[in-house]
XYZ file of C-alpha atoms in Angstrom:
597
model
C 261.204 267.467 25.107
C 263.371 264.289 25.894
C 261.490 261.118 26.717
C 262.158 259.519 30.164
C 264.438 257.087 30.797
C 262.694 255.838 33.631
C 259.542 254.800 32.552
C 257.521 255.423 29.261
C 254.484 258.004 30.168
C 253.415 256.878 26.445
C 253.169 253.233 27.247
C 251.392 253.990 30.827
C 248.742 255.980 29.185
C 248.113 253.171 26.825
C 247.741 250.187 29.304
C 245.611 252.706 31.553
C 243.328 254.259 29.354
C 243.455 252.637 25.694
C 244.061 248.981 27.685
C 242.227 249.140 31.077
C 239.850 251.832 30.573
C 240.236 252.792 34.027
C 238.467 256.195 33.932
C 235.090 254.204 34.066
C 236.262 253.097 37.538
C 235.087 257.006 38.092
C 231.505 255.604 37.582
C 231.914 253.398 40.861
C 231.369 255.235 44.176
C 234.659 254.700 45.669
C 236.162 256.549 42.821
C 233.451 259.021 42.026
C 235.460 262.099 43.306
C 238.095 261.251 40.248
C 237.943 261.251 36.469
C 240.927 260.878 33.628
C 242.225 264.474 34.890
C 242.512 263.414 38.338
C 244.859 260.485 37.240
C 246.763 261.875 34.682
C 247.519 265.136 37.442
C 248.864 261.968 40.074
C 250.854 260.639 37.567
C 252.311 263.878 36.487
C 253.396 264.514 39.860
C 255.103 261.074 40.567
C 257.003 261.784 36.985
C 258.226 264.819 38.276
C 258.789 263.968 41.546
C 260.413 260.399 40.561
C 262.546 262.615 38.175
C 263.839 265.487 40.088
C 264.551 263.873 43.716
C 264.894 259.631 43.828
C 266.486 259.359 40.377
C 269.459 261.618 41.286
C 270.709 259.976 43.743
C 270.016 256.509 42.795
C 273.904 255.651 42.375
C 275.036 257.544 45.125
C 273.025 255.169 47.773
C 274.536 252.335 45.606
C 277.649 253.446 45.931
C 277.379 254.703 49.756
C 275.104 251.627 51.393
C 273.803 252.097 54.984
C 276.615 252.121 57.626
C 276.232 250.530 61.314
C 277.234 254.096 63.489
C 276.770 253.970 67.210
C 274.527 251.013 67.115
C 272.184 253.094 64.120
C 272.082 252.938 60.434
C 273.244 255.860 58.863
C 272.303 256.397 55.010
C 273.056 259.530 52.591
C 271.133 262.693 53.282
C 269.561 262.391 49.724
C 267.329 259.286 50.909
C 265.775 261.136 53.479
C 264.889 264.551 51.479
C 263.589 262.474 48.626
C 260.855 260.223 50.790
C 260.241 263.905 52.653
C 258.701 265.420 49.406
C 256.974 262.190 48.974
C 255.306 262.362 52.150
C 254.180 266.052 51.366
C 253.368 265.762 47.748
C 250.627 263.424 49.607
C 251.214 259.754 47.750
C 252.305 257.820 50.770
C 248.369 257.757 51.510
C 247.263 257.654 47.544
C 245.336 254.567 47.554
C 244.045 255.048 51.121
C 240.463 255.900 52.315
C 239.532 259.814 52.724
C 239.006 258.574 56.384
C 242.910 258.075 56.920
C 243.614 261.241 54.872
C 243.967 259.137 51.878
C 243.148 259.903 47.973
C 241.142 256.589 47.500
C 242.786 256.401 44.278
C 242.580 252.895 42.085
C 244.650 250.621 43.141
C 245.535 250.007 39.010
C 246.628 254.060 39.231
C 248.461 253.714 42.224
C 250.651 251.128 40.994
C 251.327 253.263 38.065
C 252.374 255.857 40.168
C 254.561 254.291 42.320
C 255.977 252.459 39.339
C 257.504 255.899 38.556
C 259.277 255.579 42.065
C 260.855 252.362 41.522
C 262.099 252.308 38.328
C 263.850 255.929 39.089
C 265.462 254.504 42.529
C 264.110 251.133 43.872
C 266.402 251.504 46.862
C 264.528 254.595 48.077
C 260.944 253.629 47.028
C 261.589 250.085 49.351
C 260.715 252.358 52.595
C 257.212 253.663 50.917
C 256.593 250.386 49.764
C 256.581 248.607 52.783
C 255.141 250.631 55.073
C 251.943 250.728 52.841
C 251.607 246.878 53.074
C 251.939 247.476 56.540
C 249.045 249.410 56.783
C 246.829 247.814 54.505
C 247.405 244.577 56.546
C 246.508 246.791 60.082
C 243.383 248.183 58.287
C 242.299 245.023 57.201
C 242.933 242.853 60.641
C 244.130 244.932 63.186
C 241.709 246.473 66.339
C 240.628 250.115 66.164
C 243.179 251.162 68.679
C 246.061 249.607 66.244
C 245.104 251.508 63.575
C 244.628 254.606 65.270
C 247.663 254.344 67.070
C 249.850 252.680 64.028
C 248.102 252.947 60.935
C 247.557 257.462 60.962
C 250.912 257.840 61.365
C 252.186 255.675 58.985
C 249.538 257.276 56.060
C 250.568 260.611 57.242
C 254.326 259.586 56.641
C 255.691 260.060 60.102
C 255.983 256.283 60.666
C 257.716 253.743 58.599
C 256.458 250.213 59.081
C 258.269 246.354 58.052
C 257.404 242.823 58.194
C 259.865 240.948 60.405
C 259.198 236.921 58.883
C 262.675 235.380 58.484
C 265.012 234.201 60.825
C 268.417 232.797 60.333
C 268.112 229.548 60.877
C 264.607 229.221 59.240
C 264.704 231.389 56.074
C 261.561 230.676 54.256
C 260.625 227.879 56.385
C 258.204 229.325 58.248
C 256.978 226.450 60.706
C 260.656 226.703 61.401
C 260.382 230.169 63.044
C 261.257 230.018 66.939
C 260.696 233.817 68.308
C 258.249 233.424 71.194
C 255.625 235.605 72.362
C 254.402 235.525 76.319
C 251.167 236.760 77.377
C 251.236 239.369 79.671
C 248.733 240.415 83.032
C 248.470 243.928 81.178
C 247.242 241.781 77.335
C 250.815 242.704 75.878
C 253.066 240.201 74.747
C 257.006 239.627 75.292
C 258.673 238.769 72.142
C 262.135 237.247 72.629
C 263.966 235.820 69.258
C 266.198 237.241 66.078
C 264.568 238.089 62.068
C 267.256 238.223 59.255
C 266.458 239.668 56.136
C 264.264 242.683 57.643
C 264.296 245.615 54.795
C 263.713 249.192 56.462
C 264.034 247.078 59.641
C 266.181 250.053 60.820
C 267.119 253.794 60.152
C 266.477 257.678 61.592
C 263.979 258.717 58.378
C 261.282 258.749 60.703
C 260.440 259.093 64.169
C 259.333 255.579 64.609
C 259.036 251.845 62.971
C 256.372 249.949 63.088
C 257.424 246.213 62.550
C 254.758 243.391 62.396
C 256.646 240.240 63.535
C 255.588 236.868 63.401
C 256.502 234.745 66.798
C 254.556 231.748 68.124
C 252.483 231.939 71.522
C 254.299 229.066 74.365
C 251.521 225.655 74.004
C 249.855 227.006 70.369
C 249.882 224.003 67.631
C 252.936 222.954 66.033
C 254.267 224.371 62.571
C 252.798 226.861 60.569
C 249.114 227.060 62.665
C 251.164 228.040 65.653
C 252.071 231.183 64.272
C 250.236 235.279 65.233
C 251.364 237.964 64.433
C 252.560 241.451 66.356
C 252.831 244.619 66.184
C 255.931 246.036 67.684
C 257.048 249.337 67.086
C 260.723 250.760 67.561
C 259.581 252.696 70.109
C 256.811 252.121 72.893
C 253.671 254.915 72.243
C 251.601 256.701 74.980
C 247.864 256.830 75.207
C 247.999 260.254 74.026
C 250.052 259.228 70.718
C 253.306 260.408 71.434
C 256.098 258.692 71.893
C 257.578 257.313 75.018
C 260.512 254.564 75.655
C 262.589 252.740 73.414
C 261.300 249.118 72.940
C 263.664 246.045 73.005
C 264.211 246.170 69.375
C 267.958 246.245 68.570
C 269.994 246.322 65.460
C 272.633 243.544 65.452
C 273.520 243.630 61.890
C 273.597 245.315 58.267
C 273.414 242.420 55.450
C 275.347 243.410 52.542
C 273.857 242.700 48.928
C 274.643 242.992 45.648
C 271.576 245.188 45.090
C 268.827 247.679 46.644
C 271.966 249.349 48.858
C 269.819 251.996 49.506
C 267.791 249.935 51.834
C 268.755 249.026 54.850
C 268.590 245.321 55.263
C 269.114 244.361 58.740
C 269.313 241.216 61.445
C 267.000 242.530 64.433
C 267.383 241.177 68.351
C 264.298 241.384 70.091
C 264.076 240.994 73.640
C 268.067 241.089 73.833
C 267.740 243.046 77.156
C 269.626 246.239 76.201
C 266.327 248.001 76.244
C 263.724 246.572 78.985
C 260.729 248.394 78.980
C 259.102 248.632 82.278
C 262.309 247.069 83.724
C 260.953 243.713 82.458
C 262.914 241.524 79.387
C 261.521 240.973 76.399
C 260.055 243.461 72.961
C 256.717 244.707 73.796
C 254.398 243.737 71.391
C 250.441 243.943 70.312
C 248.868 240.422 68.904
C 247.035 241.413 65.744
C 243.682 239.776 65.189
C 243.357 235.981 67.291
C 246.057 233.994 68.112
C 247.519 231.642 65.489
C 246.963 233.340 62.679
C 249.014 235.381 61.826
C 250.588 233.364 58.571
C 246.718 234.366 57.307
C 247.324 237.829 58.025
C 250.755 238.171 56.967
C 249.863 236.585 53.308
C 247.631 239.877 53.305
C 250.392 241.324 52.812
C 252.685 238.838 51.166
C 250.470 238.541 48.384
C 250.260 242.309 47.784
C 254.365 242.500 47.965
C 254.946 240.089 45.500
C 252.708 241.547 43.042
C 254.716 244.554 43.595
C 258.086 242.801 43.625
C 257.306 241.680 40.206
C 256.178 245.414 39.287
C 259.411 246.566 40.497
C 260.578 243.936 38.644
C 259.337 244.627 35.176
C 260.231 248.743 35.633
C 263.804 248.225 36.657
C 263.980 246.144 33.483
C 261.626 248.687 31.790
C 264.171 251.326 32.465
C 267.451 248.825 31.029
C 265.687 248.938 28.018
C 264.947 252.485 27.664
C 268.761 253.521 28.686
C 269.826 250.417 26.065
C 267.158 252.267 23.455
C 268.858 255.405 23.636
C 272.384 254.165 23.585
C 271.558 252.135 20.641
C 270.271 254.963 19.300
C 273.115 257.127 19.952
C 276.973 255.047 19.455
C 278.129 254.550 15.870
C 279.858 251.503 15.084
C 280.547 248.986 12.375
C 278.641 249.092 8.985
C 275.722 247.113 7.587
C 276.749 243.964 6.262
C 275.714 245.080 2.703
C 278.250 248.020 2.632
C 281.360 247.545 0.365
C 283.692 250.864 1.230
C 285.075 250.271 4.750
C 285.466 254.234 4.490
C 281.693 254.715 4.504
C 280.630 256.104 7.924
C 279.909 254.008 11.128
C 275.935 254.006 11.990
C 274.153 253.674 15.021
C 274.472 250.249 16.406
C 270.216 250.014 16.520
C 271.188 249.680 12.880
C 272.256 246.000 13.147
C 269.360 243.574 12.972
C 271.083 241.586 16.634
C 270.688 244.818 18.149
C 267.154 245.490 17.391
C 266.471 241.417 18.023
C 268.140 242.381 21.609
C 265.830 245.330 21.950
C 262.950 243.863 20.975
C 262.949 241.133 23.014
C 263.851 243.602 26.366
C 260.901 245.417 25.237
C 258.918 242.381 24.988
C 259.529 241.426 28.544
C 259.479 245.215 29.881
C 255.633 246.146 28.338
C 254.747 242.641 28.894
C 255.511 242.714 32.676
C 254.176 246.086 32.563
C 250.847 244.971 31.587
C 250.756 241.462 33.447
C 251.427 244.129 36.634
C 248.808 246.481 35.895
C 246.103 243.695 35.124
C 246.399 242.067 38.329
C 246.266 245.546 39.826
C 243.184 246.252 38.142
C 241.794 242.880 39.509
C 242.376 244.110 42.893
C 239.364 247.400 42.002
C 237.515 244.808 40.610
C 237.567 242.301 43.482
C 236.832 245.540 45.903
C 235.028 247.516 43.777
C 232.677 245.661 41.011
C 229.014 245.687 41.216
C 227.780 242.375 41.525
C 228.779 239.430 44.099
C 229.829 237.607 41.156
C 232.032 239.899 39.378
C 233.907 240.230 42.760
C 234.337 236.613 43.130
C 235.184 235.935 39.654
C 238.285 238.807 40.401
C 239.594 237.363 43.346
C 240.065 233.743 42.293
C 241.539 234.813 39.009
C 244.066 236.951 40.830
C 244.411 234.599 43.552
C 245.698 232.280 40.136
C 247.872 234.800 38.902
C 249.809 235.907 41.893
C 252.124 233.663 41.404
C 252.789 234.388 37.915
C 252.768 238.512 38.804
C 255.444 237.913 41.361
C 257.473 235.029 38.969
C 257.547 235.633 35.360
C 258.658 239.506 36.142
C 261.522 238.529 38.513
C 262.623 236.198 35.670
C 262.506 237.885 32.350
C 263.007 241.199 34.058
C 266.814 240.749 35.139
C 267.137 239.303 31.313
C 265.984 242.922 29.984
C 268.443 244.323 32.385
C 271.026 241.651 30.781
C 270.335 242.737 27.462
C 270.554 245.820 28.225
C 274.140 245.555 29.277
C 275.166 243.509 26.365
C 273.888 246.453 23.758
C 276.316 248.605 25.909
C 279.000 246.351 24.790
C 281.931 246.894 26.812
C 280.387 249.800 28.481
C 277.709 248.105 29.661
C 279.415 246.342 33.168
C 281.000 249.495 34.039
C 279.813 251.762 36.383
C 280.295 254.619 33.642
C 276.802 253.345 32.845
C 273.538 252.829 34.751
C 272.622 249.324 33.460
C 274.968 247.072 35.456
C 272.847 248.604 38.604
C 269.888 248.121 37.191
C 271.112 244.438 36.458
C 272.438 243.736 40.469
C 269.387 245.458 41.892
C 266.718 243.703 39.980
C 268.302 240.295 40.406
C 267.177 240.098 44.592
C 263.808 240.187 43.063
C 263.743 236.331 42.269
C 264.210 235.522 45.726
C 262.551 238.559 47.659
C 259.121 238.026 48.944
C 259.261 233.981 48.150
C 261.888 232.602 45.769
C 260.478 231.676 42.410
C 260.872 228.231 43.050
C 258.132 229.184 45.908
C 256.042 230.819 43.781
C 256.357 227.189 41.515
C 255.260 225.195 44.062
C 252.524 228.066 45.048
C 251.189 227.661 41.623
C 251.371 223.929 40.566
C 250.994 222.638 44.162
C 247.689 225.241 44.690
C 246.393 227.802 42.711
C 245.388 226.057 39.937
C 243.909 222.455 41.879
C 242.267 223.937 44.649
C 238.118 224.164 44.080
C 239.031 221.621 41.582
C 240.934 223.490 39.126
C 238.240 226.389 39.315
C 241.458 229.085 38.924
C 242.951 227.512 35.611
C 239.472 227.069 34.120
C 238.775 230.741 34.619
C 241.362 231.669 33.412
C 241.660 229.589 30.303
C 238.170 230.801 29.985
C 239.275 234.537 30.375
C 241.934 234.213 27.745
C 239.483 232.733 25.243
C 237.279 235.414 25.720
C 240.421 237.501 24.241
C 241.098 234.715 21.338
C 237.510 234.714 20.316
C 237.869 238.448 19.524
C 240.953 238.121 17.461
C 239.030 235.615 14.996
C 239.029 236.986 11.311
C 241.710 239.495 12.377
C 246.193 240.040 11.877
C 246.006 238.134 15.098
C 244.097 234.942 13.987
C 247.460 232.735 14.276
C 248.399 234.215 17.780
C 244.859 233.250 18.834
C 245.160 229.721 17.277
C 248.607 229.214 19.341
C 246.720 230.301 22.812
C 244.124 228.380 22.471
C 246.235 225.203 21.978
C 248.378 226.788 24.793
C 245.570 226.193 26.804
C 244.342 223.296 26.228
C 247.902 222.002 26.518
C 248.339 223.084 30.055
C 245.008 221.712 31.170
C 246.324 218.423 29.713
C 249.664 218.540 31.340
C 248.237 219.320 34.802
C 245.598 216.686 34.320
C 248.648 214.278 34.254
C 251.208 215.665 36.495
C 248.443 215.164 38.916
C 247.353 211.940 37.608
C 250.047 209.870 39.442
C 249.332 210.435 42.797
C 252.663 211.482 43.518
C 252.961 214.985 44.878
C 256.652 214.779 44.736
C 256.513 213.766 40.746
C 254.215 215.926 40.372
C 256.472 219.521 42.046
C 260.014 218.344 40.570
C 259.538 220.313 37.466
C 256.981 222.791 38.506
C 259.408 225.892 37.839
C 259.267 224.852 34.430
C 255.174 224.221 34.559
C 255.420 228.385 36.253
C 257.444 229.173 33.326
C 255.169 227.869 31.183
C 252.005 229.093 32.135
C 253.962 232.522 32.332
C 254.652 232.364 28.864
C 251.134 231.639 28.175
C 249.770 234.247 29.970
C 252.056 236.741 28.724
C 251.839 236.055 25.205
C 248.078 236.599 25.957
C 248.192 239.663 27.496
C 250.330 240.793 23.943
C 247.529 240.199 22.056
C 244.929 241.995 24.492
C 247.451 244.872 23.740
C 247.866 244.176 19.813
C 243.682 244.345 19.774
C 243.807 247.356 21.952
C 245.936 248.850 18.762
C 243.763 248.619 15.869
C 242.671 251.747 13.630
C 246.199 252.973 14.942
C 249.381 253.051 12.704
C 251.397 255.641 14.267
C 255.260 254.662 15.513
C 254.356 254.046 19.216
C 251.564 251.615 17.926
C 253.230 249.553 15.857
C 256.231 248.975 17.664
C 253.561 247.392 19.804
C 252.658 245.251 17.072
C 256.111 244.526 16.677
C 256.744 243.385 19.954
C 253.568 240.910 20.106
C 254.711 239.598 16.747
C 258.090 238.695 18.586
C 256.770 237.554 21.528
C 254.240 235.141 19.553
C 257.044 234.616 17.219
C 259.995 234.055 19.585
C 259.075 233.478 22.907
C 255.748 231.055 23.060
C 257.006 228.700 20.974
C 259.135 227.783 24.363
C 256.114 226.328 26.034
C 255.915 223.432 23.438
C 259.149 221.880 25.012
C 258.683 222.802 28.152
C 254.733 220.876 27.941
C 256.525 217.982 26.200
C 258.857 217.848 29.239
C 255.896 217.836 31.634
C 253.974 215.563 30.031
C 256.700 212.901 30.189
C 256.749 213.407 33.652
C 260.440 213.148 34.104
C 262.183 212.182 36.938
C 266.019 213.157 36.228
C 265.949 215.935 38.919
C 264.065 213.389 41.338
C 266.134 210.474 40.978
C 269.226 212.855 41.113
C 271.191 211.981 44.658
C 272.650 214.547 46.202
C 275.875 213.008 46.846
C 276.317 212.777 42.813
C 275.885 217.084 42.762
C-alpha cells in the first residue's frame, strides 16, 4: 500500500503512543470511555476522510477562489460536500463534552486528527477550524442561553462561527479598534463599524454564522480595557431556535491572497443599514461575559488559534516534504560524482548528498513542528485533566511560555520545508504541474495570521518569560533538564551537553536584555531572542524523540536519529550567534531612522 502524502500515519503513531503515551489519558475520567482502539479508529477515519474528499479538490479551490455573486460568496461545490461528510462522520464535535454531543476526545488526539484535514486542504479545514474556537470560547464565557442557542448548532455542524478582530485602519492594533456597541432597552446591543481580514466571515455552507466581534461600549475606558466582546450571528434566531431575519451583517468585500483561496476572506459592514432589524440601524448583537473584556475572552481563543496556526503550519510543510521525498525518490538525473562513464545510467536525484541535506533538513523542521504541536496539545489534557492542583498549574504556565513559540517557530521553518521542497523539484517545482508551489503560497499567511511573528516576539520576550519573575523560563529550563539528565551516559550525551548550555545561555541573555531598563533595547531584537529560544526548544524536543527511539533500529527509527543528529548538528549551533548578538545588546535596528530606509 502507498504511504500518504499528506501526513505520515507512521510518525503520528510514534509522537502519540511511543512519545506521549496518550492511551494512559484513558486512566483519567474524562477519557475513561476511550483506550488506544478508540484513537487509532478516529484517526483512521480522518485519514480516509482527509484522503478521499478535502485532498481532491485542494487545487481546484486554489485555482477557483470565492467569487462576490449577488452580494454572496460563491465557492466550488467540492468545499461544501467535503465539510458535509465531516459534519456526519461526527469530528466537528470530537473534542467536545458528551453533553454537546461531543466525543470528549484528548485534545493531543484531536489535533492529530484534524492535522489530517489541514495538511490534505488547509483552505477547506479553515471553516472547521474556526468555528470550534468559536465554541470553545462560548462554552467557556458565554451565558447558558448563548450556548444553547449558538454553541449546539455549531457542534452539530449546522452553524459556522468567526472571530471578527481587525479593522482596516487598526490591523493588529487593537486599542485602535472603533466599532461601537449601544446598549439597548431590550439588553441587546447595536454594533455599527467595519472588520477586515474576517476568514469564513461569509458563505452559503451553512444555514447561519455565528461571528464574535469585538466593538467598544460608548464611555468604557480607553484602549485595549475598553474592549467586550459580541456575539452576532448572520442571521437573527427565535426563542424557539429557528431562524428568523437577516441581521445587519453585510459583505462589502472579498480580499484576495496569495494563499488559503479556499477560504473566504472578507471585509464585513455592520450596521450599514441595508438590513435593519426591527426597523432600527445597527447589527444586533449579544455581549459575552461583562463589559470590557472581551480582549480576555477573545485571547481564549487567540491562544488556541495560534497553536493551531503553527500546527497547520508544520503539516503543510510536513506534506512539501513528503511530495519532495517521493519525487526525489522517483526522477533520475545526473550521476554520482565518483562515476567515470558519462554513459552509466542517471539515478534518482535522493542519490546526491545536497538532496538528502535538503530533505533532511525539511524533515527536521516538519517532525520537529510536528512534535512541538502535539506537546503543547498534550499540555492542554494536562492543564484540564491532571490529578493534582499542581500538575495543572505546572501545565498551564509552561504552555502559557510556549505559545508563542507553537504559533512562531512553525510559521517560520514551515514555509522553508515548503521552500525546499520546491527547490528538490528543480524546475518543476514553481509550476503548477506540481503541488509544492501551493503548499509554499498557502503556508506563507501563516507568519502573519493570528499575530505576526514579530507579535509573537514581543509576546514572548516582552511577557511570557518575565512575568511571576521569570517563573515560565525557569520551568521550562527545568523541564528540558529533566530530558538532558536522562540522556547522560547515552548516543545523546553531546546533544544534552549543548541544551544545557543552551539554557543557561538564554537565562543569561534575558537577565541582560532586561538589565538596562530600557524596554525599547530590550524588544529591538526580540525576533531573534523568539528564534532562539525556538531553536532551543526544538532541538530539545529532538532528543525527547531520539530517547523515545532506543532498542529500535528499524528504517523509520533511525531516520529519526538522523534527523536529531542534523538538527543538533546543523541547526542549534545558530543560537550561539544569535545569543552573542543579544548579549551585546545592539542597537543598529534602534538607532536606524526611518528616513535612511
Amino acid at each position: 500500500m502507498r504511504s500518504s502524502l499528506i501526513l505520515s500515519r507512521r510518525d503520528l503513531d510514534f509522537l502519540l503512543h511511543e512519545w506521549l503515551g496518550v492511551e494512559d489519558l484513558a486512566k483519567r475520567p474524562r477519557y475513561a470511555e476511550h483506550s488506544r482502539e478508540t484513537f487509532d479508529a478516529v484517526l483512521d477515519l480522518a485519514e480516509q476522510i482527509a484522503t478521499e474528499h478535502f485532498a481532491p479538490h485542494n487545487r481546484k479551490a486554489d485555482e477557483n477562489e470565492p467569487r462576490l455573486v449577488d452580494g454572496k460568496a460563491v465557492l466550488v461545490p467540492e468545499v461544501k460536500q467535503a465539510l458535509d461528510v465531516f459534519v456526519e462522520a461526527g469530528l466537528m464535535a470530537g473534542e467536545f463534552d458528551e453533553e454537546y454531543g461531543g466525543m470528549q476526545l484528548p485534545h493531543v488526539v484531536g489535533q492529530a486528527v484534524f492535522a489530517w484535514f489541514k495538511a490534505a486542504n488547509v483552505g477547506t479545514s479553515a471553516y472547521p477550524f474556526l468555528t470550534m474556537g468559536n465554541a470553545r470560547l462560548l462554552l467557556a464565557h458565554g451565558s447558558r442561553e448563548q450556548i444553547d442557542t449558538y454553541v449546539r448548532p455549531e457542534i452539530e455542524g449546522r452553524w459556522f462561527g468567526t472571530m471578527a478582530l481587525s479593522e482596516p485602519q487598526a490591523g493588529s492594533s487593537l486599542a485602535d479598534i472603533t466599532t461601537r456597541a449601544v446598549p439597548q432597552d431590550d439588553g441587546t446591543y447595536r454594533l455599527t463599524g467595519n472588520k477586515m481580514w474576517i476568514s469564513g466571515g461569509d458563505h452559503e455552507l451553512t444555514e447561519n454564522i455565528v461571528h464574535l466581534v469585538l466593538a467598544k461600549i460608548p464611555g468604557g475606558p480607553p484602549g485595549v480595557k475598553g474592549i467586550s466582546l459580541f456575539v452576532v450571528p448572520k442571521f437573527l434566531v427565535d426563542e424557539d431556535g429557528t431562524l428568523g431575519e437577516r441581521n445587519d451583517v453585510v459583505l462589502a468585500g472579498l480580499n484576495h491572497k496569495m494563499g488559503y483561496r479556499g477560504t473566504t476572506n472578507t471585509l464585513l459592514n455592520f450596521g450599514e443599514g441595508v438590513h435593519t432589524p426591527g426597523g432600527r440601524p445597527g447589527a444586533v448583537g449579544y455581549l459575552v461575559g461583562e463589559p470590557h473584556r472581551g480582549l480576555t475572552y477573545m485571547f481564549h481563543m487567540m491562544n488556541e488559534a495560534r497553536i493551531g496556526v503553527g500546527m497547520g503550519a508544520t503539516v503543510l510543510g510536513y506534506t512539501g516534504y513528503l511530495h519532495a521525498l517521493e519525487y526525489a525518490r522517483t526522477r533520475t538525473q545526473g550521476r554520482p560524482a565518483t562515476a567515470k562513464d558519462p554513459s552509466s545510467p542517471a539515478v534518482p536525484i535522493i542519490e546526491h548528498p545536497d538532496v538528502r541535506r535538503m530533505l533532511l533538513a525539511a524533515k527536521s523542521y516538519a517532525e520537529g513542528g510536528l512534535a512541538l504541536g502535539l506537546y503543547c496539545a498534550r499540555l492542554v489534557d494536562e492543564e484540564q485533566t491532571a490529578e493534582t492542583e499542581e500538575e495543572r498549574a505546572r501545565a498551564h504556565l509552561l504552555l502559557d511560555t510556549l505559545t508563542p513559540i507553537a504559533k512562531a517557530w512553525p510559521s517560520q521553518w514551515g514555509p522553508v520545508a515548503d521552500d525546499l521542497a520546491i527547490q528538490v523539484h528543480g524546475g518543476y517545482g514553481y509550476t503548477r504541474d506540481y503541488p509544492v508551489e501551493q503548499f509554499y503560497r498557502d503556508n506563507r499567511l501563516n507568519p502573519i495570521h493570528e499575530g505576526t511573528n514579530g507579535i509573537q516576539a514581543l509576546d514572548l520576550l516582552g511577557r511570557k518569560v518575565v512575568t511571576q519573575g521569570g517563573a515560565g523560563l525557569r520551568l521550562l529550563g527545568k523541564t528540558i533538564g529533566a530530558t538532558t539528565a536522562r540522556a547522560a551516559g547515552t548516543q545523546w550525551a553531546g546533544l544534552a551537553a549543548d541544551l544545557d548550555a543552551a539554557v543557561a545561555r538564554t537565562s543569561a541573555v534575558t537577565a541582560t536584555l532586561w538589565s538596562t531598563g530600557d524596554p525599547d533595547l530590550a524588544l529591538a531584537n526580540a525576533s531573534v531572542y523568539l528564534e532562539a529560544v525556538g531553536h532551543l526548544v526544538v532541538a530539545w524536543l529532538w532528543l525527547e524523540q531520539a530517547l523515545a527511539c532506543e532498542g529500535s533500529t528499524d528504517a523509520f527509527h533511525e531516520g529519526k536519529r538522523a534527523a536529531a543528529r542534523y538538527f543538533w548538528r546543523w541547526e542549534l549551533p545558530r543560537t550561539r550567534t544569535q545569543f552573542d548578538l543579544l548579549e551585546s545588546l545592539d542597537r543598529t535596528v534602534l538607532d536606524t531612522d526611518a528616513a535612511w530606509l
